Amino acid sequence: MDDISLVTVVFMLPLLGVAALILLRTLSDQAIRWTALTFSLVTFAVSLLVLREFDSSVVGLQPSMTDHWNWIKGDTFTISYYVGVDGFSIWLLLLTTFIMPIAILSSFNSIKERVRLYYSFLLMIEWAMMGVFIAQDLFLFYVFWEVSLIPMYFLIGIWGSENRIYAAIKFFLYTMAGSLIMLLAILWLGNKAGTFELPVILAHMQNGSLVLDTNTARWLFLAFAIAFAVKVPMWPLHSWLPDAHVQAPTAGSVILAGVMLKMGTYGFVRFNLPLFPEASRHFAPYIATLAVIGIIYGAWVSYAQRDIKKLVAYSSISHLGFVMLGIFALNSAGIEGGILQMVNHGISTGGLFLAVGVLYERRHTRMLDAFGGIWKVMPLYSGIALVIVLSSMGLPGLNGFVGEFTILLGSAGSDVLSMVFTALAALGVILAAVYMLYMFNTVFMGAVTKDENKNLPDLNWQELWSLVPILIVIFVIGLQAGLFFNLMDSSVAHLVEQLGATATAVAGR
């Protein structure tokens, strides 16, 4: 085994943090909090080294940041520890390591029971989510995909709100059911190819040694797509999401919206498009239809909510519909916009859940009609919340605008989608402004009409330092989006070239 790369180092650090929390039994609750935060900050720092070493001119996996050795070796198959980063995964890896310290810090004052177990689960879920984004072996990917469910199940079920058990079980059963269908597809494909390693399978397909007939490829596409669509979640497979978000503790909602939902959208880019290019083109209009329905449905239902957290939860369905529309435009602008919007949604919606958590800790209610005039009482908090709301709406100069504009550009220029999809998606942008401004006006503007709101304290240091990094990244992406596109250009261009070659071959038959 060669020297371990930075990718494996950053991947293993949260697991070391879990071991430290378990073994150091004499730590006080406060020491446990700081230990977890320290490990998450070190993980983020090392991930920045990965970013610094990333070579944007390399099309596939970064050679210096790939680890590959046998994990389970049998007579007929081998499962490998095969990990690496490329233009598809680098920003999602960074998103994970960025969100986790914020989620941990946001819990400092709210979690007072089973503190060691709580922070162990947070670090474990970071480890599993990073595994999903860096795994290059299909079976290894599936292991991390499933492992990530376990800590989130307990985070909701133990530290959630009044209906937490129902929400936790619903979350687990929905995502597990879709995943089992994907497992069958992975086993079939691995047996057919003689390996579970994604780069090897793709190489076999390109050199003609592995050929899937059209019907088989389409069925495999659907098997993967169902698992990913549940996780996104796409309409109509979304019903688990509002319950999970509303019942989860603040950090759980931040992680779920910030990173975990991106496992689904990432899966489409990583597996469905390169493995089944003909099926991707065939199903693109159908998936885009579901995406547009989700955009409008999520926005419409968001406006009807009176629970702020449920409003933000339904907004995720709408925003991630944009991501799916961009991916299945099947061109560079759409796919790059979709990947960037994965990051944007994680930042903006994660920030919104943090903002809701600040109010909930003070009032222990999330109802819109319980507030009003908060700007006069908490001006610092309100100013930060306004920027996050505007970023979620897609205001020019902030992160959300760049992603949505690029997605609409890709959709308009797609050769598999009509302009109807673009027009309907643009309507979703308008609806997002409606429900977000309605929420902000109800909560923050006007007179303070409730006595309980007249003496609410503004942000404390812990809350401020949870929100400030979100604020910084919102402006960095909004003003310097080219830095983010540059790292994915080569990988996306290669993928689009594969999709185009497939279209040419199909047209020639």
Short mmCIF file of C-alpha atoms in Angstrom, two decimals:
data_model
loop_
_atom_site.label_atom_id
_atom_site.label_comp_id
_atom_site.label_asym_id
_atom_site.label_seq_id
_atom_site.Cartn_x
_atom_site.Cartn_y
_atom_site.Cartn_z
CA MET A 1 0.00 0.00 0.00
CA ASP A 2 1.38 3.36 -1.04
CA ASP A 3 1.37 6.48 1.08
CA ILE A 4 -2.08 7.52 2.23
CA SER A 5 -3.44 10.53 0.36
CA LEU A 6 -4.95 13.68 1.85
CA VAL A 7 -8.39 12.41 0.85
CA THR A 8 -8.12 9.42 3.17
CA VAL A 9 -6.71 11.64 5.94
CA VAL A 10 -9.64 14.05 5.77
CA PHE A 11 -12.03 11.11 5.52
CA MET A 12 -10.68 9.34 8.62
CA LEU A 13 -10.44 12.37 10.92
CA PRO A 14 -14.13 12.35 12.00
CA LEU A 15 -13.83 8.65 12.80
CA LEU A 16 -10.84 9.43 15.01
CA GLY A 17 -13.01 12.04 16.69
CA VAL A 18 -15.67 9.42 17.41
CA ALA A 19 -13.02 7.13 18.89
CA ALA A 20 -11.73 9.97 21.08
CA LEU A 21 -15.21 10.74 22.41
CA ILE A 22 -15.85 7.07 23.17
CA LEU A 23 -12.48 6.34 24.81
CA LEU A 24 -12.01 9.54 26.82
CA ARG A 25 -14.69 8.72 29.38
CA THR A 26 -13.66 11.42 31.87
CA LEU A 27 -14.46 14.34 29.56
CA SER A 28 -17.08 16.76 30.81
CA ASP A 29 -20.01 17.69 28.58
CA GLN A 30 -18.33 20.99 27.69
CA ALA A 31 -15.06 19.22 26.89
CA ILE A 32 -16.98 16.80 24.66
CA ARG A 33 -18.45 19.72 22.73
CA TRP A 34 -15.07 21.33 22.21
CA THR A 35 -13.42 18.01 21.28
CA ALA A 36 -16.03 17.39 18.57
CA LEU A 37 -15.70 20.95 17.29
CA THR A 38 -11.90 20.66 17.21
CA PHE A 39 -11.98 17.47 15.14
CA SER A 40 -14.49 18.99 12.72
CA LEU A 41 -12.38 22.15 12.32
CA VAL A 42 -9.22 20.12 11.70
CA THR A 43 -11.14 18.08 9.13
CA PHE A 44 -12.20 21.27 7.38
CA ALA A 45 -8.63 22.60 7.46
CA VAL A 46 -7.28 19.41 5.85
CA SER A 47 -10.03 19.55 3.22
CA LEU A 48 -8.75 23.01 2.29
CA LEU A 49 -5.37 21.38 1.63
CA VAL A 50 -7.16 18.97 -0.72
CA LEU A 51 -8.64 21.99 -2.48
CA ARG A 52 -5.21 23.64 -2.72
CA GLU A 53 -3.67 20.53 -4.31
CA PHE A 54 -6.54 20.06 -6.77
CA ASP A 55 -5.46 20.27 -10.44
CA SER A 56 -8.38 21.62 -12.47
CA SER A 57 -6.83 20.48 -15.75
CA VAL A 58 -7.16 16.79 -14.81
CA VAL A 59 -10.30 15.27 -16.31
CA GLY A 60 -10.86 12.32 -13.97
CA LEU A 61 -9.72 11.47 -10.47
CA GLN A 62 -6.80 13.42 -9.08
CA PRO A 63 -3.84 10.97 -9.26
CA SER A 64 -2.16 12.36 -6.13
CA MET A 65 -5.40 12.16 -4.13
CA THR A 66 -6.57 8.64 -4.89
CA ASP A 67 -6.24 5.56 -2.67
CA HIS A 68 -6.89 2.08 -3.95
CA TRP A 69 -6.42 -1.25 -2.23
CA ASN A 70 -8.38 -4.47 -1.77
CA TRP A 71 -10.84 -4.51 1.12
CA ILE A 72 -12.72 -7.80 0.67
CA LYS A 73 -11.13 -10.26 -1.74
CA GLY A 74 -13.03 -13.34 -2.90
CA ASP A 75 -12.56 -15.98 -5.57
CA THR A 76 -14.99 -14.35 -7.98
CA PHE A 77 -15.11 -10.73 -6.85
CA THR A 78 -13.14 -8.06 -5.02
CA ILE A 79 -14.50 -5.09 -3.10
CA SER A 80 -11.98 -2.28 -2.98
CA TYR A 81 -11.27 0.65 -0.76
CA TYR A 82 -11.14 2.93 -3.78
CA VAL A 83 -11.53 6.64 -3.01
CA GLY A 84 -10.68 9.88 -4.76
CA VAL A 85 -11.91 13.30 -5.79
CA ASP A 86 -12.64 14.90 -9.14
CA GLY A 87 -14.56 17.90 -10.45
CA PHE A 88 -17.89 16.33 -9.45
CA SER A 89 -17.03 15.63 -5.82
CA ILE A 90 -14.51 18.25 -4.71
CA TRP A 91 -17.06 20.93 -3.79
CA LEU A 92 -19.39 18.47 -2.09
CA LEU A 93 -16.50 17.21 0.01
CA LEU A 94 -15.74 20.81 0.97
CA LEU A 95 -19.43 21.50 1.64
CA THR A 96 -19.55 18.58 4.08
CA THR A 97 -16.48 19.64 6.02
CA PHE A 98 -17.68 23.27 6.04
CA ILE A 99 -21.20 22.53 7.31
CA MET A 100 -20.19 20.17 10.12
CA PRO A 101 -18.34 22.63 12.42
CA ILE A 102 -21.30 24.99 12.03
CA ALA A 103 -23.78 22.24 12.95
CA ILE A 104 -21.67 21.23 15.96
CA LEU A 105 -21.26 24.80 17.19
CA SER A 106 -24.98 25.51 16.80
CA SER A 107 -25.70 22.69 19.28
CA PHE A 108 -23.53 23.98 22.12
CA ASN A 109 -26.39 25.51 24.12
CA SER A 110 -29.33 23.39 22.97
CA ILE A 111 -28.15 19.80 23.59
CA LYS A 112 -27.89 18.96 27.29
CA GLU A 113 -28.72 15.23 27.40
CA ARG A 114 -26.63 12.33 26.12
CA VAL A 115 -24.05 14.83 24.94
CA ARG A 116 -21.32 12.27 24.19
CA LEU A 117 -23.65 10.16 22.08
CA TYR A 118 -25.02 13.20 20.22
CA TYR A 119 -21.63 14.51 19.12
CA SER A 120 -20.42 11.01 18.28
CA PHE A 121 -23.35 10.70 15.89
CA LEU A 122 -22.56 14.08 14.31
CA LEU A 123 -18.97 13.06 13.59
CA MET A 124 -20.09 9.63 12.37
CA ILE A 125 -22.51 11.13 9.89
CA GLU A 126 -19.77 13.44 8.60
CA TRP A 127 -17.56 10.41 8.02
CA ALA A 128 -20.30 8.50 6.18
CA MET A 129 -21.34 11.43 3.98
CA MET A 130 -17.75 12.08 2.92
CA GLY A 131 -17.50 8.37 2.10
CA VAL A 132 -20.45 8.69 -0.28
CA PHE A 133 -18.77 11.56 -2.14
CA ILE A 134 -15.33 10.00 -2.49
CA ALA A 135 -16.14 6.29 -3.01
CA GLN A 136 -15.21 4.93 -6.43
CA ASP A 137 -16.29 1.35 -5.75
CA LEU A 138 -20.03 0.77 -6.14
CA PHE A 139 -20.28 -1.55 -3.16
CA LEU A 140 -18.21 0.78 -0.98
CA PHE A 141 -20.49 3.63 -2.06
CA TYR A 142 -23.53 1.61 -1.01
CA VAL A 143 -22.02 0.88 2.41
CA PHE A 144 -21.51 4.59 3.15
CA TRP A 145 -24.92 5.42 1.65
CA GLU A 146 -26.60 3.10 4.16
CA VAL A 147 -24.36 3.89 7.14
CA SER A 148 -25.27 7.58 6.85
CA LEU A 149 -28.90 6.70 7.64
CA ILE A 150 -28.11 5.31 11.09
CA PRO A 151 -26.79 8.41 12.90
CA MET A 152 -29.47 10.63 11.30
CA TYR A 153 -32.15 8.18 12.42
CA PHE A 154 -30.95 8.48 16.03
CA LEU A 155 -30.44 12.26 15.83
CA ILE A 156 -34.10 12.65 14.89
CA GLY A 157 -35.42 9.88 17.11
CA ILE A 158 -33.61 10.87 20.32
CA TRP A 159 -33.15 14.65 20.18
CA GLY A 160 -36.09 15.59 17.92
CA SER A 161 -39.43 17.18 18.73
CA GLU A 162 -42.70 15.66 19.90
CA ASN A 163 -43.33 13.40 16.86
CA ARG A 164 -39.69 12.43 16.46
CA ILE A 165 -40.15 8.63 16.48
CA TYR A 166 -42.68 8.74 13.65
CA ALA A 167 -40.45 11.06 11.60
CA ALA A 168 -37.31 8.97 12.24
CA ILE A 169 -38.96 5.70 11.21
CA LYS A 170 -40.54 7.28 8.13
CA PHE A 171 -37.17 8.73 7.09
CA PHE A 172 -35.42 5.40 7.56
CA LEU A 173 -38.02 3.25 5.79
CA TYR A 174 -38.38 5.54 2.77
CA THR A 175 -34.67 5.81 2.12
CA MET A 176 -33.96 2.16 2.92
CA ALA A 177 -36.65 0.92 0.52
CA GLY A 178 -35.23 2.91 -2.39
CA SER A 179 -31.70 1.83 -1.52
CA LEU A 180 -32.50 -1.88 -1.70
CA ILE A 181 -33.56 -1.49 -5.33
CA MET A 182 -30.24 0.21 -6.03
CA LEU A 183 -28.39 -2.63 -4.28
CA LEU A 184 -29.91 -5.16 -6.68
CA ALA A 185 -28.73 -3.05 -9.61
CA ILE A 186 -25.22 -2.75 -8.11
CA LEU A 187 -24.99 -6.52 -7.61
CA TRP A 188 -26.19 -7.23 -11.16
CA LEU A 189 -23.83 -4.69 -12.72
CA GLY A 190 -20.87 -5.83 -10.62
CA ASN A 191 -21.47 -9.44 -11.57
CA LYS A 192 -21.79 -8.54 -15.26
CA ALA A 193 -18.64 -6.40 -15.26
CA GLY A 194 -16.61 -8.63 -12.96
CA THR A 195 -15.82 -5.65 -10.74
CA PHE A 196 -17.53 -3.04 -8.60
CA GLU A 197 -14.96 -0.33 -9.39
CA LEU A 198 -16.68 2.50 -11.23
CA PRO A 199 -13.69 3.69 -13.32
CA VAL A 200 -13.04 0.11 -14.47
CA ILE A 201 -16.70 -0.45 -15.38
CA LEU A 202 -16.72 2.80 -17.37
CA ALA A 203 -13.49 1.78 -19.14
CA HIS A 204 -15.03 -1.59 -20.08
CA MET A 205 -18.06 0.22 -21.50
CA GLN A 206 -15.93 2.60 -23.53
CA ASN A 207 -13.72 -0.12 -25.04
CA GLY A 208 -16.69 -2.34 -25.84
CA SER A 209 -15.88 -5.23 -23.49
CA LEU A 210 -19.04 -4.49 -21.49
CA VAL A 211 -22.17 -3.81 -23.53
CA LEU A 212 -25.63 -3.34 -22.02
CA ASP A 213 -28.63 -3.66 -24.28
CA THR A 214 -31.02 -0.71 -24.29
CA ASN A 215 -33.74 -2.27 -22.12
CA THR A 216 -31.27 -3.52 -19.52
CA ALA A 217 -29.56 -0.14 -19.30
CA ARG A 218 -32.90 1.60 -18.84
CA TRP A 219 -33.99 -0.75 -16.06
CA LEU A 220 -30.65 -0.26 -14.29
CA PHE A 221 -31.00 3.50 -14.72
CA LEU A 222 -34.41 3.38 -13.03
CA ALA A 223 -33.11 1.22 -10.17
CA PHE A 224 -30.42 3.78 -9.35
CA ALA A 225 -32.75 6.70 -10.06
CA ILE A 226 -35.42 5.58 -7.57
CA ALA A 227 -32.91 5.46 -4.71
CA PHE A 228 -31.48 8.85 -5.62
CA ALA A 229 -34.91 10.43 -6.23
CA VAL A 230 -36.08 9.43 -2.74
CA LYS A 231 -33.00 11.01 -1.20
CA VAL A 232 -33.22 14.27 -3.20
CA PRO A 233 -36.28 14.12 -2.61
CA MET A 234 -38.11 14.52 -5.91
CA TRP A 235 -41.86 14.89 -6.18
CA PRO A 236 -43.81 12.62 -5.51
CA LEU A 237 -41.28 10.78 -3.30
CA HIS A 238 -40.86 13.75 -0.97
CA SER A 239 -43.32 13.17 1.86
CA TRP A 240 -40.70 11.99 4.36
CA LEU A 241 -38.75 15.25 4.17
CA PRO A 242 -41.02 17.81 5.92
CA ASP A 243 -41.56 15.46 8.87
CA ALA A 244 -37.84 14.76 9.19
CA HIS A 245 -36.92 18.45 9.04
CA VAL A 246 -39.60 19.63 11.46
CA GLN A 247 -38.86 16.96 14.06
CA ALA A 248 -35.05 17.00 13.80
CA PRO A 249 -32.92 19.14 16.10
CA THR A 250 -31.46 22.24 14.46
CA ALA A 251 -28.13 20.59 13.66
CA GLY A 252 -29.94 17.60 12.18
CA SER A 253 -31.94 19.87 9.86
CA VAL A 254 -28.77 21.76 8.87
CA ILE A 255 -26.98 18.51 7.98
CA LEU A 256 -30.00 17.02 6.24
CA ALA A 257 -30.59 20.09 4.06
CA GLY A 258 -26.96 21.14 3.82
CA VAL A 259 -25.38 17.85 2.77
CA MET A 260 -27.47 14.69 2.99
CA LEU A 261 -30.02 15.61 0.32
CA LYS A 262 -27.10 16.27 -2.06
CA MET A 263 -26.21 12.58 -1.89
CA GLY A 264 -29.21 11.99 -4.16
CA THR A 265 -28.44 14.70 -6.72
CA TYR A 266 -24.76 13.72 -6.67
CA GLY A 267 -25.72 10.09 -7.36
CA PHE A 268 -27.40 11.07 -10.63
CA VAL A 269 -24.25 12.89 -11.80
CA ARG A 270 -21.79 10.27 -10.55
CA PHE A 271 -23.60 7.10 -11.66
CA ASN A 272 -26.72 7.53 -13.82
CA LEU A 273 -25.30 9.89 -16.45
CA PRO A 274 -21.93 8.18 -17.16
CA LEU A 275 -23.10 4.56 -16.71
CA PHE A 276 -26.33 4.86 -18.69
CA PRO A 277 -25.97 7.75 -21.16
CA GLU A 278 -28.64 6.52 -23.60
CA ALA A 279 -31.11 5.95 -20.76
CA SER A 280 -30.25 9.38 -19.37
CA ARG A 281 -31.22 11.00 -22.65
CA HIS A 282 -34.34 8.85 -22.92
CA PHE A 283 -35.61 9.67 -19.43
CA ALA A 284 -34.42 13.31 -19.33
CA PRO A 285 -37.80 14.84 -20.32
CA TYR A 286 -39.64 12.70 -17.75
CA ILE A 287 -37.25 13.57 -14.93
CA ALA A 288 -37.30 17.23 -15.96
CA THR A 289 -41.10 17.12 -15.79
CA LEU A 290 -40.97 15.80 -12.22
CA ALA A 291 -38.33 18.42 -11.40
CA VAL A 292 -40.49 21.29 -12.67
CA ILE A 293 -43.53 19.94 -10.82
CA GLY A 294 -41.38 19.85 -7.69
CA ILE A 295 -40.21 23.42 -8.25
CA ILE A 296 -43.74 24.80 -8.46
CA TYR A 297 -45.31 22.42 -5.95
CA GLY A 298 -42.61 23.07 -3.33
CA ALA A 299 -42.96 26.83 -3.73
CA TRP A 300 -46.76 26.74 -3.64
CA VAL A 301 -46.93 24.55 -0.53
CA SER A 302 -44.22 26.62 1.18
CA TYR A 303 -46.43 29.69 0.94
CA ALA A 304 -49.25 27.82 2.70
CA GLN A 305 -47.17 26.86 5.75
CA ARG A 306 -47.54 28.53 9.14
CA ASP A 307 -44.63 26.64 10.69
CA ILE A 308 -41.41 28.41 9.64
CA LYS A 309 -39.37 25.22 9.69
CA LYS A 310 -41.88 23.39 7.53
CA LEU A 311 -41.85 26.33 5.10
CA VAL A 312 -38.07 26.04 4.74
CA ALA A 313 -38.39 22.24 4.40
CA TYR A 314 -40.81 22.50 1.47
CA SER A 315 -38.60 25.16 -0.11
CA SER A 316 -35.90 22.46 -0.38
CA ILE A 317 -38.14 20.44 -2.67
CA SER A 318 -38.46 23.48 -4.92
CA HIS A 319 -34.76 24.39 -4.91
CA LEU A 320 -33.58 20.84 -5.54
CA GLY A 321 -35.99 20.64 -8.46
CA PHE A 322 -33.74 23.27 -10.06
CA VAL A 323 -30.72 21.05 -9.46
CA MET A 324 -32.41 18.10 -11.16
CA LEU A 325 -33.50 20.26 -14.09
CA GLY A 326 -29.91 21.42 -14.58
CA ILE A 327 -28.48 17.90 -14.41
CA PHE A 328 -30.91 16.54 -16.99
CA ALA A 329 -30.40 19.41 -19.38
CA LEU A 330 -27.40 17.19 -20.21
CA ASN A 331 -25.14 20.05 -21.21
CA SER A 332 -22.20 21.77 -19.53
CA ALA A 333 -24.10 24.84 -18.32
CA GLY A 334 -26.91 22.79 -16.82
CA ILE A 335 -24.71 20.21 -15.07
CA GLU A 336 -22.24 22.80 -13.73
CA GLY A 337 -25.14 24.97 -12.58
CA GLY A 338 -26.69 21.93 -10.91
CA ILE A 339 -23.49 21.06 -9.04
CA LEU A 340 -22.99 24.66 -7.92
CA GLN A 341 -26.63 24.86 -6.85
CA MET A 342 -26.12 21.77 -4.69
CA VAL A 343 -23.54 23.80 -2.78
CA ASN A 344 -25.69 26.94 -2.81
CA HIS A 345 -28.70 25.11 -1.42
CA GLY A 346 -26.57 23.60 1.32
CA ILE A 347 -25.30 27.02 2.33
CA SER A 348 -28.54 29.01 2.06
CA THR A 349 -31.01 26.45 3.40
CA GLY A 350 -28.60 25.35 6.10
CA GLY A 351 -28.40 29.01 7.09
CA LEU A 352 -32.19 29.31 7.12
CA PHE A 353 -32.52 26.35 9.48
CA LEU A 354 -29.88 27.90 11.75
CA ALA A 355 -31.87 31.14 11.75
CA VAL A 356 -35.08 29.31 12.63
CA GLY A 357 -33.24 27.52 15.42
CA VAL A 358 -32.17 30.85 16.94
CA LEU A 359 -35.81 31.94 17.27
CA TYR A 360 -36.94 28.53 18.50
CA GLU A 361 -34.40 28.53 21.34
CA ARG A 362 -35.82 31.84 22.56
CA ARG A 363 -39.56 31.28 22.07
CA HIS A 364 -39.94 27.48 21.74
CA THR A 365 -42.35 27.98 18.87
CA ARG A 366 -41.93 28.05 15.11
CA MET A 367 -45.34 29.50 14.21
CA LEU A 368 -45.30 32.57 11.97
CA ASP A 369 -48.07 34.29 13.92
CA ALA A 370 -46.02 34.09 17.12
CA PHE A 371 -43.61 36.71 15.80
CA GLY A 372 -43.56 40.16 14.19
CA GLY A 373 -41.26 43.14 14.57
CA ILE A 374 -38.23 40.99 15.38
CA TRP A 375 -35.96 43.45 13.50
CA LYS A 376 -36.55 46.08 16.20
CA VAL A 377 -35.63 43.65 18.96
CA MET A 378 -32.80 41.64 17.32
CA PRO A 379 -31.27 43.88 14.61
CA LEU A 380 -28.00 41.95 14.13
CA TYR A 381 -29.81 38.63 13.79
CA SER A 382 -32.39 40.15 11.46
CA GLY A 383 -29.78 41.66 9.15
CA ILE A 384 -28.00 38.32 8.77
CA ALA A 385 -31.31 36.52 8.26
CA LEU A 386 -32.23 38.99 5.50
CA VAL A 387 -29.06 38.20 3.53
CA ILE A 388 -29.71 34.45 3.84
CA VAL A 389 -33.33 34.90 2.72
CA LEU A 390 -32.21 36.96 -0.28
CA SER A 391 -29.61 34.35 -1.20
CA SER A 392 -32.28 31.64 -1.11
CA MET A 393 -34.44 33.80 -3.40
CA GLY A 394 -31.59 34.12 -5.91
CA LEU A 395 -30.80 37.82 -5.61
CA PRO A 396 -28.03 38.90 -8.05
CA GLY A 397 -24.69 39.26 -6.27
CA LEU A 398 -25.45 36.38 -3.92
CA ASN A 399 -24.79 32.67 -4.36
CA GLY A 400 -28.29 31.50 -5.33
CA PHE A 401 -28.50 33.71 -8.41
CA VAL A 402 -25.44 32.23 -10.12
CA GLY A 403 -26.63 28.65 -9.78
CA GLU A 404 -30.22 29.28 -10.85
CA PHE A 405 -29.20 31.47 -13.79
CA THR A 406 -26.73 28.86 -15.07
CA ILE A 407 -29.35 26.11 -14.71
CA LEU A 408 -31.91 28.13 -16.66
CA LEU A 409 -29.24 28.85 -19.28
CA GLY A 410 -28.50 25.14 -19.58
CA SER A 411 -32.19 24.24 -19.73
CA ALA A 412 -32.85 26.82 -22.45
CA GLY A 413 -29.96 25.49 -24.54
CA SER A 414 -30.68 21.80 -24.02
CA ASP A 415 -31.25 19.54 -27.01
CA VAL A 416 -33.37 17.12 -24.95
CA LEU A 417 -35.63 19.63 -23.16
CA SER A 418 -38.01 22.22 -24.59
CA MET A 419 -38.28 25.87 -23.57
CA VAL A 420 -41.46 25.01 -21.64
CA PHE A 421 -39.30 23.57 -18.85
CA THR A 422 -37.26 26.76 -18.64
CA ALA A 423 -40.37 28.97 -18.57
CA LEU A 424 -42.01 26.94 -15.80
CA ALA A 425 -38.79 26.85 -13.77
CA ALA A 426 -38.51 30.64 -14.09
CA LEU A 427 -42.00 30.85 -12.59
CA GLY A 428 -40.57 28.97 -9.62
CA VAL A 429 -38.03 31.77 -9.10
CA ILE A 430 -40.89 34.26 -8.79
CA LEU A 431 -42.82 32.03 -6.40
CA ALA A 432 -39.71 31.65 -4.23
CA ALA A 433 -39.58 35.42 -3.84
CA VAL A 434 -43.25 35.42 -2.84
CA TYR A 435 -43.06 32.90 0.00
CA MET A 436 -39.66 34.04 1.27
CA LEU A 437 -40.63 37.71 1.42
CA TYR A 438 -43.97 36.79 3.00
CA MET A 439 -42.15 34.85 5.71
CA PHE A 440 -39.62 37.62 6.31
CA ASN A 441 -42.27 40.33 6.44
CA THR A 442 -44.40 38.35 8.90
CA VAL A 443 -41.57 37.49 11.27
CA PHE A 444 -39.28 40.52 11.13
CA MET A 445 -41.18 43.58 9.99
CA GLY A 446 -43.93 45.69 11.53
CA ALA A 447 -44.61 46.38 15.18
CA VAL A 448 -43.80 44.09 18.09
CA THR A 449 -47.29 42.88 18.95
CA LYS A 450 -46.41 40.03 21.34
CA ASP A 451 -45.12 40.80 24.82
CA GLU A 452 -42.97 37.66 24.70
CA ASN A 453 -40.92 39.17 21.84
CA LYS A 454 -40.16 42.56 23.41
CA ASN A 455 -37.02 41.55 25.31
CA LEU A 456 -35.54 38.81 23.17
CA PRO A 457 -31.72 38.88 23.31
CA ASP A 458 -29.79 39.34 20.08
CA LEU A 459 -27.22 36.82 18.87
CA ASN A 460 -24.73 35.41 21.36
CA TRP A 461 -21.17 34.57 20.31
CA GLN A 462 -21.94 30.94 19.52
CA GLU A 463 -24.88 31.82 17.28
CA LEU A 464 -22.95 34.63 15.60
CA TRP A 465 -20.02 32.39 14.72
CA SER A 466 -22.41 29.77 13.38
CA LEU A 467 -23.98 32.27 10.98
CA VAL A 468 -21.01 34.44 9.94
CA PRO A 469 -19.26 31.70 7.88
CA ILE A 470 -22.53 31.13 6.03
CA LEU A 471 -22.71 34.85 5.31
CA ILE A 472 -19.15 34.97 3.98
CA VAL A 473 -19.60 32.04 1.60
CA ILE A 474 -22.88 33.49 0.26
CA PHE A 475 -20.97 36.57 -0.94
CA VAL A 476 -17.85 34.67 -2.09
CA ILE A 477 -19.85 32.38 -4.40
CA GLY A 478 -22.08 35.23 -5.55
CA LEU A 479 -19.17 37.46 -6.51
CA GLN A 480 -16.51 34.91 -7.54
CA ALA A 481 -18.48 32.00 -9.01
CA GLY A 482 -15.78 31.42 -11.63
CA LEU A 483 -13.51 29.96 -8.95
CA PHE A 484 -16.09 27.25 -8.34
CA PHE A 485 -16.84 26.52 -11.99
CA ASN A 486 -13.13 26.23 -12.88
CA LEU A 487 -12.62 23.10 -10.79
CA MET A 488 -15.49 21.20 -12.43
CA ASP A 489 -15.02 22.33 -16.05
CA SER A 490 -12.83 19.44 -17.21
CA SER A 491 -14.87 16.67 -15.57
CA VAL A 492 -18.19 18.08 -16.77
CA ALA A 493 -16.90 18.64 -20.31
CA HIS A 494 -15.77 15.00 -20.48
CA LEU A 495 -19.15 13.77 -19.25
CA VAL A 496 -21.04 15.92 -21.77
CA GLU A 497 -18.75 14.60 -24.51
CA GLN A 498 -19.72 11.03 -23.52
CA LEU A 499 -23.41 11.93 -23.58
CA GLY A 500 -23.00 13.58 -26.99
CA ALA A 501 -21.16 10.55 -28.39
CA THR A 502 -24.01 8.34 -27.25
CA ALA A 503 -26.54 10.58 -28.97
CA THR A 504 -24.54 10.43 -32.20
CA ALA A 505 -24.31 6.64 -32.03
CA VAL A 506 -28.04 6.30 -31.41
CA ALA A 507 -28.85 8.66 -34.29
CA GLY A 508 -26.63 6.61 -36.60
CA ARG A 509 -28.42 3.35 -35.91
#
